[in-house]
Amino acid sequence: MADVYRWRLAPDGLATRRQLRALGLRPGGQDVVAEVHRPRRRREPLVAYLYRVDHAKPVRPMTPARAAALAAAMRARRTCPNCLTDVGYCIPPSLGMCVTCHDTPPIRKDTA
């Protein structure tokens, strides 16, 4: 089992994923070395996993192909399936369409 430390009491040389990323590093396949527990009232503690900084590897560089794939994925998240326009923000999954299409009532064709 990994070592458990209280909040802000982890030893030097250990870091979370976010802290590694800020240093330009990634865990690189290493196992979790320790956990940090942040106590909360009436709930279970928040848990952060720690990795060894000296075993971390540098972040892989962004290649043109990876940048193009990321741009395409973000474009798909911003494109409304109803009006097929890039709305400039990620469409909420709860709506399934842009806010304008969601708030606009559908046009009803009444035949008399």
PDB file of N, CA and C in Angstrom:
ATOM      1  N   MET A   1       0.845  -1.184   0.000  1.00  0.00           N
ATOM      2  CA  MET A   1       0.000   0.000   0.000  1.00  0.00           C
ATOM      3  C   MET A   1       0.893   1.251   0.000  1.00  0.00           C
ATOM      4  N   ALA A   2       0.454   2.296  -0.666  1.00  0.00           N
ATOM      5  CA  ALA A   2       1.219   3.531  -0.761  1.00  0.00           C
ATOM      6  C   ALA A   2       1.200   4.270   0.578  1.00  0.00           C
ATOM      7  N   ASP A   3       2.247   5.047   0.803  1.00  0.00           N
ATOM      8  CA  ASP A   3       2.304   5.872   2.007  1.00  0.00           C
ATOM      9  C   ASP A   3       1.200   6.915   1.953  1.00  0.00           C
ATOM     10  N   VAL A   4       0.693   7.293   3.120  1.00  0.00           N
ATOM     11  CA  VAL A   4      -0.370   8.295   3.206  1.00  0.00           C
ATOM     12  C   VAL A   4       0.140   9.460   4.039  1.00  0.00           C
ATOM     13  N   TYR A   5       0.002  10.675   3.473  1.00  0.00           N
ATOM     14  CA  TYR A   5       0.416  11.891   4.163  1.00  0.00           C
ATOM     15  C   TYR A   5      -0.785  12.797   4.323  1.00  0.00           C
ATOM     16  N   ARG A   6      -0.739  13.635   5.354  1.00  0.00           N
ATOM     17  CA  ARG A   6      -1.790  14.633   5.527  1.00  0.00           C
ATOM     18  C   ARG A   6      -1.524  15.799   4.585  1.00  0.00           C
ATOM     19  N   TRP A   7      -2.536  16.613   4.392  1.00  0.00           N
ATOM     20  CA  TRP A   7      -2.488  17.746   3.491  1.00  0.00           C
ATOM     21  C   TRP A   7      -1.300  18.646   3.814  1.00  0.00           C
ATOM     22  N   ARG A   8      -0.522  18.992   2.801  1.00  0.00           N
ATOM     23  CA  ARG A   8       0.648  19.871   2.872  1.00  0.00           C
ATOM     24  C   ARG A   8       1.819  19.293   3.664  1.00  0.00           C
ATOM     25  N   LEU A   9       1.798  18.005   3.969  1.00  0.00           N
ATOM     26  CA  LEU A   9       2.893  17.412   4.736  1.00  0.00           C
ATOM     27  C   LEU A   9       3.644  16.336   3.956  1.00  0.00           C
ATOM     28  N   ALA A  10       3.492  16.316   2.652  1.00  0.00           N
ATOM     29  CA  ALA A  10       4.216  15.339   1.831  1.00  0.00           C
ATOM     30  C   ALA A  10       5.685  15.750   1.731  1.00  0.00           C
ATOM     31  N   PRO A  11       6.597  14.798   1.687  1.00  0.00           N
ATOM     32  CA  PRO A  11       8.021  15.137   1.600  1.00  0.00           C
ATOM     33  C   PRO A  11       8.391  15.695   0.232  1.00  0.00           C
ATOM     34  N   ASP A  12       9.523  16.358   0.178  1.00  0.00           N
ATOM     35  CA  ASP A  12      10.029  16.885  -1.094  1.00  0.00           C
ATOM     36  C   ASP A  12      10.373  15.719  -2.019  1.00  0.00           C
ATOM     37  N   GLY A  13      10.290  15.963  -3.298  1.00  0.00           N
ATOM     38  CA  GLY A  13      10.602  14.921  -4.269  1.00  0.00           C
ATOM     39  C   GLY A  13       9.378  14.175  -4.758  1.00  0.00           C
ATOM     40  N   LEU A  14       8.204  14.475  -4.191  1.00  0.00           N
ATOM     41  CA  LEU A  14       6.942  13.876  -4.638  1.00  0.00           C
ATOM     42  C   LEU A  14       6.050  14.983  -5.169  1.00  0.00           C
ATOM     43  N   ALA A  15       5.269  14.674  -6.206  1.00  0.00           N
ATOM     44  CA  ALA A  15       4.409  15.680  -6.806  1.00  0.00           C
ATOM     45  C   ALA A  15       3.175  15.020  -7.408  1.00  0.00           C
ATOM     46  N   THR A  16       2.097  15.793  -7.505  1.00  0.00           N
ATOM     47  CA  THR A  16       0.874  15.328  -8.160  1.00  0.00           C
ATOM     48  C   THR A  16       1.050  15.465  -9.671  1.00  0.00           C
ATOM     49  N   ARG A  17       0.093  14.960 -10.423  1.00  0.00           N
ATOM     50  CA  ARG A  17       0.145  15.093 -11.886  1.00  0.00           C
ATOM     51  C   ARG A  17       0.181  16.553 -12.314  1.00  0.00           C
ATOM     52  N   ARG A  18      -0.632  17.388 -11.675  1.00  0.00           N
ATOM     53  CA  ARG A  18      -0.657  18.807 -12.034  1.00  0.00           C
ATOM     54  C   ARG A  18       0.669  19.480 -11.731  1.00  0.00           C
ATOM     55  N   GLN A  19       1.249  19.135 -10.597  1.00  0.00           N
ATOM     56  CA  GLN A  19       2.542  19.710 -10.257  1.00  0.00           C
ATOM     57  C   GLN A  19       3.620  19.244 -11.225  1.00  0.00           C
ATOM     58  N   LEU A  20       3.561  17.975 -11.630  1.00  0.00           N
ATOM     59  CA  LEU A  20       4.513  17.485 -12.633  1.00  0.00           C
ATOM     60  C   LEU A  20       4.336  18.233 -13.946  1.00  0.00           C
ATOM     61  N   ARG A  21       3.093  18.430 -14.358  1.00  0.00           N
ATOM     62  CA  ARG A  21       2.815  19.123 -15.617  1.00  0.00           C
ATOM     63  C   ARG A  21       3.349  20.550 -15.577  1.00  0.00           C
ATOM     64  N   ALA A  22       3.214  21.211 -14.434  1.00  0.00           N
ATOM     65  CA  ALA A  22       3.734  22.571 -14.303  1.00  0.00           C
ATOM     66  C   ALA A  22       5.250  22.604 -14.437  1.00  0.00           C
ATOM     67  N   LEU A  23       5.906  21.497 -14.114  1.00  0.00           N
ATOM     68  CA  LEU A  23       7.354  21.389 -14.264  1.00  0.00           C
ATOM     69  C   LEU A  23       7.762  20.880 -15.647  1.00  0.00           C
ATOM     70  N   GLY A  24       6.769  20.618 -16.510  1.00  0.00           N
ATOM     71  CA  GLY A  24       7.062  20.094 -17.845  1.00  0.00           C
ATOM     72  C   GLY A  24       7.335  18.608 -17.842  1.00  0.00           C
ATOM     73  N   LEU A  25       6.778  17.898 -16.848  1.00  0.00           N
ATOM     74  CA  LEU A  25       7.011  16.463 -16.709  1.00  0.00           C
ATOM     75  C   LEU A  25       5.699  15.699 -16.727  1.00  0.00           C
ATOM     76  N   ARG A  26       5.820  14.363 -16.840  1.00  0.00           N
ATOM     77  CA  ARG A  26       4.676  13.456 -16.772  1.00  0.00           C
ATOM     78  C   ARG A  26       5.103  12.245 -15.956  1.00  0.00           C
ATOM     79  N   PRO A  27       4.147  11.496 -15.367  1.00  0.00           N
ATOM     80  CA  PRO A  27       4.543  10.341 -14.557  1.00  0.00           C
ATOM     81  C   PRO A  27       5.348   9.309 -15.330  1.00  0.00           C
ATOM     82  N   GLY A  28       5.083   9.108 -16.589  1.00  0.00           N
ATOM     83  CA  GLY A  28       5.883   8.208 -17.407  1.00  0.00           C
ATOM     84  C   GLY A  28       5.734   6.746 -17.064  1.00  0.00           C
ATOM     85  N   GLY A  29       4.549   6.324 -16.650  1.00  0.00           N
ATOM     86  CA  GLY A  29       4.296   4.913 -16.391  1.00  0.00           C
ATOM     87  C   GLY A  29       4.652   4.435 -15.000  1.00  0.00           C
ATOM     88  N   GLN A  30       5.161   5.292 -14.162  1.00  0.00           N
ATOM     89  CA  GLN A  30       5.511   4.856 -12.810  1.00  0.00           C
ATOM     90  C   GLN A  30       4.256   4.693 -11.954  1.00  0.00           C
ATOM     91  N   ASP A  31       4.344   3.847 -10.969  1.00  0.00           N
ATOM     92  CA  ASP A  31       3.222   3.602 -10.067  1.00  0.00           C
ATOM     93  C   ASP A  31       3.107   4.746  -9.061  1.00  0.00           C
ATOM     94  N   VAL A  32       1.932   4.839  -8.454  1.00  0.00           N
ATOM     95  CA  VAL A  32       1.705   5.829  -7.410  1.00  0.00           C
ATOM     96  C   VAL A  32       2.582   5.472  -6.211  1.00  0.00           C
ATOM     97  N   VAL A  33       3.312   6.463  -5.712  1.00  0.00           N
ATOM     98  CA  VAL A  33       4.229   6.238  -4.597  1.00  0.00           C
ATOM     99  C   VAL A  33       3.544   6.517  -3.263  1.00  0.00           C
ATOM    100  N   ALA A  34       2.691   7.551  -3.228  1.00  0.00           N
ATOM    101  CA  ALA A  34       2.050   7.947  -1.974  1.00  0.00           C
ATOM    102  C   ALA A  34       0.740   8.659  -2.274  1.00  0.00           C
ATOM    103  N   GLU A  35      -0.014   8.918  -1.223  1.00  0.00           N
ATOM    104  CA  GLU A  35      -1.268   9.652  -1.319  1.00  0.00           C
ATOM    105  C   GLU A  35      -1.246  10.797  -0.320  1.00  0.00           C
ATOM    106  N   VAL A  36      -1.919  11.891  -0.685  1.00  0.00           N
ATOM    107  CA  VAL A  36      -2.127  12.995   0.237  1.00  0.00           C
ATOM    108  C   VAL A  36      -3.618  13.061   0.508  1.00  0.00           C
ATOM    109  N   HIS A  37      -4.002  13.080   1.772  1.00  0.00           N
ATOM    110  CA  HIS A  37      -5.411  13.160   2.145  1.00  0.00           C
ATOM    111  C   HIS A  37      -5.703  14.535   2.717  1.00  0.00           C
ATOM    112  N   ARG A  38      -6.714  15.182   2.161  1.00  0.00           N
ATOM    113  CA  ARG A  38      -7.169  16.469   2.674  1.00  0.00           C
ATOM    114  C   ARG A  38      -8.485  16.245   3.386  1.00  0.00           C
ATOM    115  N   PRO A  39      -8.516  16.415   4.716  1.00  0.00           N
ATOM    116  CA  PRO A  39      -9.754  16.138   5.444  1.00  0.00           C
ATOM    117  C   PRO A  39     -10.861  17.137   5.106  1.00  0.00           C
ATOM    118  N   ARG A  40     -12.091  16.633   5.141  1.00  0.00           N
ATOM    119  CA  ARG A  40     -13.275  17.471   4.940  1.00  0.00           C
ATOM    120  C   ARG A  40     -14.287  17.124   6.028  1.00  0.00           C
ATOM    121  N   ARG A  41     -15.145  18.051   6.361  1.00  0.00           N
ATOM    122  CA  ARG A  41     -16.156  17.816   7.380  1.00  0.00           C
ATOM    123  C   ARG A  41     -17.285  16.958   6.822  1.00  0.00           C
ATOM    124  N   ARG A  42     -17.620  15.935   7.544  1.00  0.00           N
ATOM    125  CA  ARG A  42     -18.764  15.056   7.257  1.00  0.00           C
ATOM    126  C   ARG A  42     -18.680  14.332   5.910  1.00  0.00           C
ATOM    127  N   ARG A  43     -17.520  14.314   5.306  1.00  0.00           N
ATOM    128  CA  ARG A  43     -17.338  13.588   4.045  1.00  0.00           C
ATOM    129  C   ARG A  43     -15.983  12.910   4.071  1.00  0.00           C
ATOM    130  N   GLU A  44     -15.795  11.994   3.151  1.00  0.00           N
ATOM    131  CA  GLU A  44     -14.493  11.339   3.060  1.00  0.00           C
ATOM    132  C   GLU A  44     -13.458  12.353   2.579  1.00  0.00           C
ATOM    133  N   PRO A  45     -12.193  12.151   2.900  1.00  0.00           N
ATOM    134  CA  PRO A  45     -11.166  13.130   2.519  1.00  0.00           C
ATOM    135  C   PRO A  45     -10.903  13.128   1.013  1.00  0.00           C
ATOM    136  N   LEU A  46     -10.432  14.260   0.535  1.00  0.00           N
ATOM    137  CA  LEU A  46      -9.974  14.349  -0.849  1.00  0.00           C
ATOM    138  C   LEU A  46      -8.626  13.651  -0.939  1.00  0.00           C
ATOM    139  N   VAL A  47      -8.412  12.936  -2.015  1.00  0.00           N
ATOM    140  CA  VAL A  47      -7.186  12.160  -2.164  1.00  0.00           C
ATOM    141  C   VAL A  47      -6.453  12.634  -3.418  1.00  0.00           C
ATOM    142  N   ALA A  48      -5.148  12.872  -3.273  1.00  0.00           N
ATOM    143  CA  ALA A  48      -4.292  13.203  -4.411  1.00  0.00           C
ATOM    144  C   ALA A  48      -3.164  12.176  -4.451  1.00  0.00           C
ATOM    145  N   TYR A  49      -2.889  11.659  -5.619  1.00  0.00           N
ATOM    146  CA  TYR A  49      -1.841  10.656  -5.780  1.00  0.00           C
ATOM    147  C   TYR A  49      -0.516  11.346  -6.095  1.00  0.00           C
ATOM    148  N   LEU A  50       0.548  10.844  -5.497  1.00  0.00           N
ATOM    149  CA  LEU A  50       1.868  11.443  -5.653  1.00  0.00           C
ATOM    150  C   LEU A  50       2.801  10.519  -6.423  1.00  0.00           C
ATOM    151  N   TYR A  51       3.654  11.126  -7.231  1.00  0.00           N
ATOM    152  CA  TYR A  51       4.641  10.418  -8.043  1.00  0.00           C
ATOM    153  C   TYR A  51       6.020  10.983  -7.735  1.00  0.00           C
ATOM    154  N   ARG A  52       7.044  10.191  -7.970  1.00  0.00           N
ATOM    155  CA  ARG A  52       8.411  10.646  -7.743  1.00  0.00           C
ATOM    156  C   ARG A  52       8.851  11.557  -8.883  1.00  0.00           C
ATOM    157  N   VAL A  53       9.368  12.715  -8.524  1.00  0.00           N
ATOM    158  CA  VAL A  53       9.802  13.688  -9.524  1.00  0.00           C
ATOM    159  C   VAL A  53      11.048  13.185 -10.254  1.00  0.00           C
ATOM    160  N   ASP A  54      11.939  12.487  -9.545  1.00  0.00           N
ATOM    161  CA  ASP A  54      13.178  12.034 -10.192  1.00  0.00           C
ATOM    162  C   ASP A  54      12.957  10.901 -11.189  1.00  0.00           C
ATOM    163  N   HIS A  55      11.817  10.225 -11.121  1.00  0.00           N
ATOM    164  CA  HIS A  55      11.501   9.182 -12.104  1.00  0.00           C
ATOM    165  C   HIS A  55      10.567   9.676 -13.214  1.00  0.00           C
ATOM    166  N   ALA A  56      10.123  10.924 -13.123  1.00  0.00           N
ATOM    167  CA  ALA A  56       9.213  11.477 -14.127  1.00  0.00           C
ATOM    168  C   ALA A  56       9.960  11.725 -15.433  1.00  0.00           C
ATOM    169  N   LYS A  57       9.204  11.662 -16.515  1.00  0.00           N
ATOM    170  CA  LYS A  57       9.777  11.870 -17.848  1.00  0.00           C
ATOM    171  C   LYS A  57       9.284  13.193 -18.412  1.00  0.00           C
ATOM    172  N   PRO A  58      10.005  13.777 -19.366  1.00  0.00           N
ATOM    173  CA  PRO A  58       9.539  15.031 -19.959  1.00  0.00           C
ATOM    174  C   PRO A  58       8.255  14.818 -20.760  1.00  0.00           C
ATOM    175  N   VAL A  59       7.453  15.875 -20.827  1.00  0.00           N
ATOM    176  CA  VAL A  59       6.213  15.839 -21.592  1.00  0.00           C
ATOM    177  C   VAL A  59       6.552  15.682 -23.069  1.00  0.00           C
ATOM    178  N   ARG A  60       5.788  14.863 -23.754  1.00  0.00           N
ATOM    179  CA  ARG A  60       6.019  14.688 -25.193  1.00  0.00           C
ATOM    180  C   ARG A  60       5.680  15.987 -25.923  1.00  0.00           C
ATOM    181  N   PRO A  61       6.492  16.372 -26.906  1.00  0.00           N
ATOM    182  CA  PRO A  61       6.226  17.629 -27.617  1.00  0.00           C
ATOM    183  C   PRO A  61       4.986  17.517 -28.495  1.00  0.00           C
ATOM    184  N   MET A  62       4.347  18.658 -28.723  1.00  0.00           N
ATOM    185  CA  MET A  62       3.177  18.711 -29.579  1.00  0.00           C
ATOM    186  C   MET A  62       3.631  18.680 -31.033  1.00  0.00           C
ATOM    187  N   THR A  63       3.208  17.655 -31.754  1.00  0.00           N
ATOM    188  CA  THR A  63       3.564  17.535 -33.163  1.00  0.00           C
ATOM    189  C   THR A  63       2.465  18.177 -33.998  1.00  0.00           C
ATOM    190  N   PRO A  64       2.727  18.498 -35.262  1.00  0.00           N
ATOM    191  CA  PRO A  64       1.682  19.079 -36.109  1.00  0.00           C
ATOM    192  C   PRO A  64       0.458  18.161 -36.237  1.00  0.00           C
ATOM    193  N   ALA A  65       0.679  16.837 -36.290  1.00  0.00           N
ATOM    194  CA  ALA A  65      -0.450  15.920 -36.410  1.00  0.00           C
ATOM    195  C   ALA A  65      -1.301  15.920 -35.132  1.00  0.00           C
ATOM    196  N   ARG A  66      -0.644  15.950 -33.968  1.00  0.00           N
ATOM    197  CA  ARG A  66      -1.392  15.994 -32.703  1.00  0.00           C
ATOM    198  C   ARG A  66      -2.148  17.308 -32.578  1.00  0.00           C
ATOM    199  N   ALA A  67      -1.538  18.418 -33.008  1.00  0.00           N
ATOM    200  CA  ALA A  67      -2.206  19.720 -32.948  1.00  0.00           C
ATOM    201  C   ALA A  67      -3.424  19.737 -33.867  1.00  0.00           C
ATOM    202  N   ALA A  68      -3.303  19.135 -35.054  1.00  0.00           N
ATOM    203  CA  ALA A  68      -4.437  19.083 -35.980  1.00  0.00           C
ATOM    204  C   ALA A  68      -5.563  18.213 -35.424  1.00  0.00           C
ATOM    205  N   ALA A  69      -5.213  17.083 -34.807  1.00  0.00           N
ATOM    206  CA  ALA A  69      -6.239  16.215 -34.227  1.00  0.00           C
ATOM    207  C   ALA A  69      -6.953  16.905 -33.068  1.00  0.00           C
ATOM    208  N   LEU A  70      -6.215  17.620 -32.234  1.00  0.00           N
ATOM    209  CA  LEU A  70      -6.816  18.344 -31.125  1.00  0.00           C
ATOM    210  C   LEU A  70      -7.726  19.457 -31.627  1.00  0.00           C
ATOM    211  N   ALA A  71      -7.306  20.174 -32.663  1.00  0.00           N
ATOM    212  CA  ALA A  71      -8.135  21.237 -33.246  1.00  0.00           C
ATOM    213  C   ALA A  71      -9.419  20.663 -33.833  1.00  0.00           C
ATOM    214  N   ALA A  72      -9.337  19.505 -34.497  1.00  0.00           N
ATOM    215  CA  ALA A  72     -10.529  18.879 -35.071  1.00  0.00           C
ATOM    216  C   ALA A  72     -11.493  18.425 -33.982  1.00  0.00           C
ATOM    217  N   ALA A  73     -10.949  17.875 -32.893  1.00  0.00           N
ATOM    218  CA  ALA A  73     -11.813  17.431 -31.798  1.00  0.00           C
ATOM    219  C   ALA A  73     -12.516  18.614 -31.146  1.00  0.00           C
ATOM    220  N   MET A  74     -11.803  19.707 -30.946  1.00  0.00           N
ATOM    221  CA  MET A  74     -12.430  20.883 -30.341  1.00  0.00           C
ATOM    222  C   MET A  74     -13.446  21.522 -31.283  1.00  0.00           C
ATOM    223  N   ARG A  75     -13.169  21.504 -32.577  1.00  0.00           N
ATOM    224  CA  ARG A  75     -14.131  22.028 -33.553  1.00  0.00           C
ATOM    225  C   ARG A  75     -15.421  21.209 -33.524  1.00  0.00           C
ATOM    226  N   ALA A  76     -15.299  19.896 -33.370  1.00  0.00           N
ATOM    227  CA  ALA A  76     -16.483  19.039 -33.302  1.00  0.00           C
ATOM    228  C   ALA A  76     -17.295  19.328 -32.045  1.00  0.00           C
ATOM    229  N   ARG A  77     -16.635  19.653 -30.941  1.00  0.00           N
ATOM    230  CA  ARG A  77     -17.350  19.966 -29.707  1.00  0.00           C
ATOM    231  C   ARG A  77     -18.049  21.315 -29.781  1.00  0.00           C
ATOM    232  N   ARG A  78     -17.579  22.217 -30.672  1.00  0.00           N
ATOM    233  CA  ARG A  78     -18.169  23.551 -30.799  1.00  0.00           C
ATOM    234  C   ARG A  78     -19.219  23.640 -31.893  1.00  0.00           C
ATOM    235  N   THR A  79     -19.362  22.616 -32.718  1.00  0.00           N
ATOM    236  CA  THR A  79     -20.296  22.658 -33.843  1.00  0.00           C
ATOM    237  C   THR A  79     -21.658  22.132 -33.411  1.00  0.00           C
ATOM    238  N   CYS A  80     -22.682  22.958 -33.607  1.00  0.00           N
ATOM    239  CA  CYS A  80     -24.049  22.582 -33.237  1.00  0.00           C
ATOM    240  C   CYS A  80     -24.599  21.582 -34.252  1.00  0.00           C
ATOM    241  N   PRO A  81     -25.178  20.462 -33.805  1.00  0.00           N
ATOM    242  CA  PRO A  81     -25.728  19.496 -34.754  1.00  0.00           C
ATOM    243  C   PRO A  81     -27.008  19.980 -35.434  1.00  0.00           C
ATOM    244  N   ASN A  82     -27.679  20.982 -34.860  1.00  0.00           N
ATOM    245  CA  ASN A  82     -28.909  21.502 -35.479  1.00  0.00           C
ATOM    246  C   ASN A  82     -28.610  22.511 -36.578  1.00  0.00           C
ATOM    247  N   CYS A  83     -27.876  23.580 -36.240  1.00  0.00           N
ATOM    248  CA  CYS A  83     -27.631  24.648 -37.213  1.00  0.00           C
ATOM    249  C   CYS A  83     -26.285  24.503 -37.916  1.00  0.00           C
ATOM    250  N   LEU A  84     -25.467  23.524 -37.512  1.00  0.00           N
ATOM    251  CA  LEU A  84     -24.175  23.221 -38.139  1.00  0.00           C
ATOM    252  C   LEU A  84     -23.233  24.414 -38.185  1.00  0.00           C
ATOM    253  N   THR A  85     -23.276  25.264 -37.155  1.00  0.00           N
ATOM    254  CA  THR A  85     -22.366  26.399 -37.094  1.00  0.00           C
ATOM    255  C   THR A  85     -21.421  26.219 -35.917  1.00  0.00           C
ATOM    256  N   ASP A  86     -20.224  26.797 -36.052  1.00  0.00           N
ATOM    257  CA  ASP A  86     -19.258  26.815 -34.949  1.00  0.00           C
ATOM    258  C   ASP A  86     -19.673  27.954 -34.040  1.00  0.00           C
ATOM    259  N   VAL A  87     -20.187  27.623 -32.854  1.00  0.00           N
ATOM    260  CA  VAL A  87     -20.752  28.634 -31.970  1.00  0.00           C
ATOM    261  C   VAL A  87     -19.709  29.305 -31.087  1.00  0.00           C
ATOM    262  N   GLY A  88     -18.472  28.838 -31.097  1.00  0.00           N
ATOM    263  CA  GLY A  88     -17.412  29.499 -30.363  1.00  0.00           C
ATOM    264  C   GLY A  88     -17.239  29.032 -28.929  1.00  0.00           C
ATOM    265  N   TYR A  89     -18.040  28.074 -28.481  1.00  0.00           N
ATOM    266  CA  TYR A  89     -17.904  27.507 -27.144  1.00  0.00           C
ATOM    267  C   TYR A  89     -18.260  26.034 -27.228  1.00  0.00           C
ATOM    268  N   CYS A  90     -17.838  25.269 -26.250  1.00  0.00           N
ATOM    269  CA  CYS A  90     -18.174  23.845 -26.237  1.00  0.00           C
ATOM    270  C   CYS A  90     -19.650  23.678 -25.900  1.00  0.00           C
ATOM    271  N   ILE A  91     -20.345  22.935 -26.727  1.00  0.00           N
ATOM    272  CA  ILE A  91     -21.781  22.735 -26.543  1.00  0.00           C
ATOM    273  C   ILE A  91     -22.010  21.847 -25.317  1.00  0.00           C
ATOM    274  N   PRO A  92     -22.878  22.270 -24.390  1.00  0.00           N
ATOM    275  CA  PRO A  92     -23.130  21.465 -23.202  1.00  0.00           C
ATOM    276  C   PRO A  92     -23.789  20.139 -23.567  1.00  0.00           C
ATOM    277  N   PRO A  93     -23.274  19.030 -23.047  1.00  0.00           N
ATOM    278  CA  PRO A  93     -23.894  17.738 -23.339  1.00  0.00           C
ATOM    279  C   PRO A  93     -25.329  17.643 -22.830  1.00  0.00           C
ATOM    280  N   SER A  94     -25.648  18.408 -21.793  1.00  0.00           N
ATOM    281  CA  SER A  94     -27.012  18.372 -21.264  1.00  0.00           C
ATOM    282  C   SER A  94     -28.018  18.950 -22.253  1.00  0.00           C
ATOM    283  N   LEU A  95     -27.586  19.887 -23.102  1.00  0.00           N
ATOM    284  CA  LEU A  95     -28.480  20.463 -24.104  1.00  0.00           C
ATOM    285  C   LEU A  95     -28.421  19.701 -25.419  1.00  0.00           C
ATOM    286  N   GLY A  96     -27.223  19.289 -25.829  1.00  0.00           N
ATOM    287  CA  GLY A  96     -27.072  18.576 -27.084  1.00  0.00           C
ATOM    288  C   GLY A  96     -27.120  19.473 -28.303  1.00  0.00           C
ATOM    289  N   MET A  97     -27.213  20.763 -28.098  1.00  0.00           N
ATOM    290  CA  MET A  97     -27.249  21.747 -29.187  1.00  0.00           C
ATOM    291  C   MET A  97     -26.823  23.090 -28.616  1.00  0.00           C
ATOM    292  N   CYS A  98     -26.629  24.068 -29.484  1.00  0.00           N
ATOM    293  CA  CYS A  98     -26.216  25.379 -28.989  1.00  0.00           C
ATOM    294  C   CYS A  98     -27.375  26.015 -28.211  1.00  0.00           C
ATOM    295  N   VAL A  99     -27.058  27.005 -27.423  1.00  0.00           N
ATOM    296  CA  VAL A  99     -28.065  27.648 -26.574  1.00  0.00           C
ATOM    297  C   VAL A  99     -29.124  28.330 -27.421  1.00  0.00           C
ATOM    298  N   THR A 100     -28.729  28.928 -28.546  1.00  0.00           N
ATOM    299  CA  THR A 100     -29.693  29.598 -29.423  1.00  0.00           C
ATOM    300  C   THR A 100     -30.717  28.609 -29.970  1.00  0.00           C
ATOM    301  N   CYS A 101     -30.254  27.464 -30.463  1.00  0.00           N
ATOM    302  CA  CYS A 101     -31.189  26.452 -30.978  1.00  0.00           C
ATOM    303  C   CYS A 101     -32.058  25.888 -29.854  1.00  0.00           C
ATOM    304  N   HIS A 102     -31.487  25.744 -28.676  1.00  0.00           N
ATOM    305  CA  HIS A 102     -32.244  25.197 -27.549  1.00  0.00           C
ATOM    306  C   HIS A 102     -33.345  26.151 -27.105  1.00  0.00           C
ATOM    307  N   ASP A 103     -33.037  27.472 -27.111  1.00  0.00           N
ATOM    308  CA  ASP A 103     -34.004  28.461 -26.633  1.00  0.00           C
ATOM    309  C   ASP A 103     -35.021  28.875 -27.683  1.00  0.00           C
ATOM    310  N   THR A 104     -34.758  28.588 -28.956  1.00  0.00           N
ATOM    311  CA  THR A 104     -35.682  28.939 -30.015  1.00  0.00           C
ATOM    312  C   THR A 104     -36.751  27.869 -30.135  1.00  0.00           C
ATOM    313  N   PRO A 105     -38.040  28.245 -30.055  1.00  0.00           N
ATOM    314  CA  PRO A 105     -39.089  27.226 -30.187  1.00  0.00           C
ATOM    315  C   PRO A 105     -39.120  26.680 -31.618  1.00  0.00           C
ATOM    316  N   PRO A 106     -39.438  25.399 -31.774  1.00  0.00           N
ATOM    317  CA  PRO A 106     -39.478  24.827 -33.124  1.00  0.00           C
ATOM    318  C   PRO A 106     -40.623  25.447 -33.934  1.00  0.00           C
ATOM    319  N   ILE A 107     -40.385  25.566 -35.238  1.00  0.00           N
ATOM    320  CA  ILE A 107     -41.409  26.098 -36.141  1.00  0.00           C
ATOM    321  C   ILE A 107     -42.404  25.006 -36.450  1.00  0.00           C
ATOM    322  N   ARG A 108     -43.670  25.277 -36.191  1.00  0.00           N
ATOM    323  CA  ARG A 108     -44.713  24.279 -36.415  1.00  0.00           C
ATOM    324  C   ARG A 108     -45.449  24.615 -37.704  1.00  0.00           C
ATOM    325  N   LYS A 109     -45.623  23.618 -38.530  1.00  0.00           N
ATOM    326  CA  LYS A 109     -46.363  23.793 -39.779  1.00  0.00           C
ATOM    327  C   LYS A 109     -47.779  23.298 -39.536  1.00  0.00           C
ATOM    328  N   ASP A 110     -48.698  24.241 -39.375  1.00  0.00           N
ATOM    329  CA  ASP A 110     -50.103  23.868 -39.165  1.00  0.00           C
ATOM    330  C   ASP A 110     -50.801  23.768 -40.520  1.00  0.00           C
ATOM    331  N   THR A 111     -51.420  22.664 -40.735  1.00  0.00           N
ATOM    332  CA  THR A 111     -52.191  22.498 -41.974  1.00  0.00           C
ATOM    333  C   THR A 111     -53.659  22.513 -41.621  1.00  0.00           C
ATOM    334  N   ALA A 112     -54.392  23.351 -42.335  1.00  0.00           N
ATOM    335  CA  ALA A 112     -55.813  23.481 -42.024  1.00  0.00           C
ATOM    336  C   ALA A 112     -56.664  22.981 -43.145  1.00  0.00           C
TER     337      ALA A 112
END
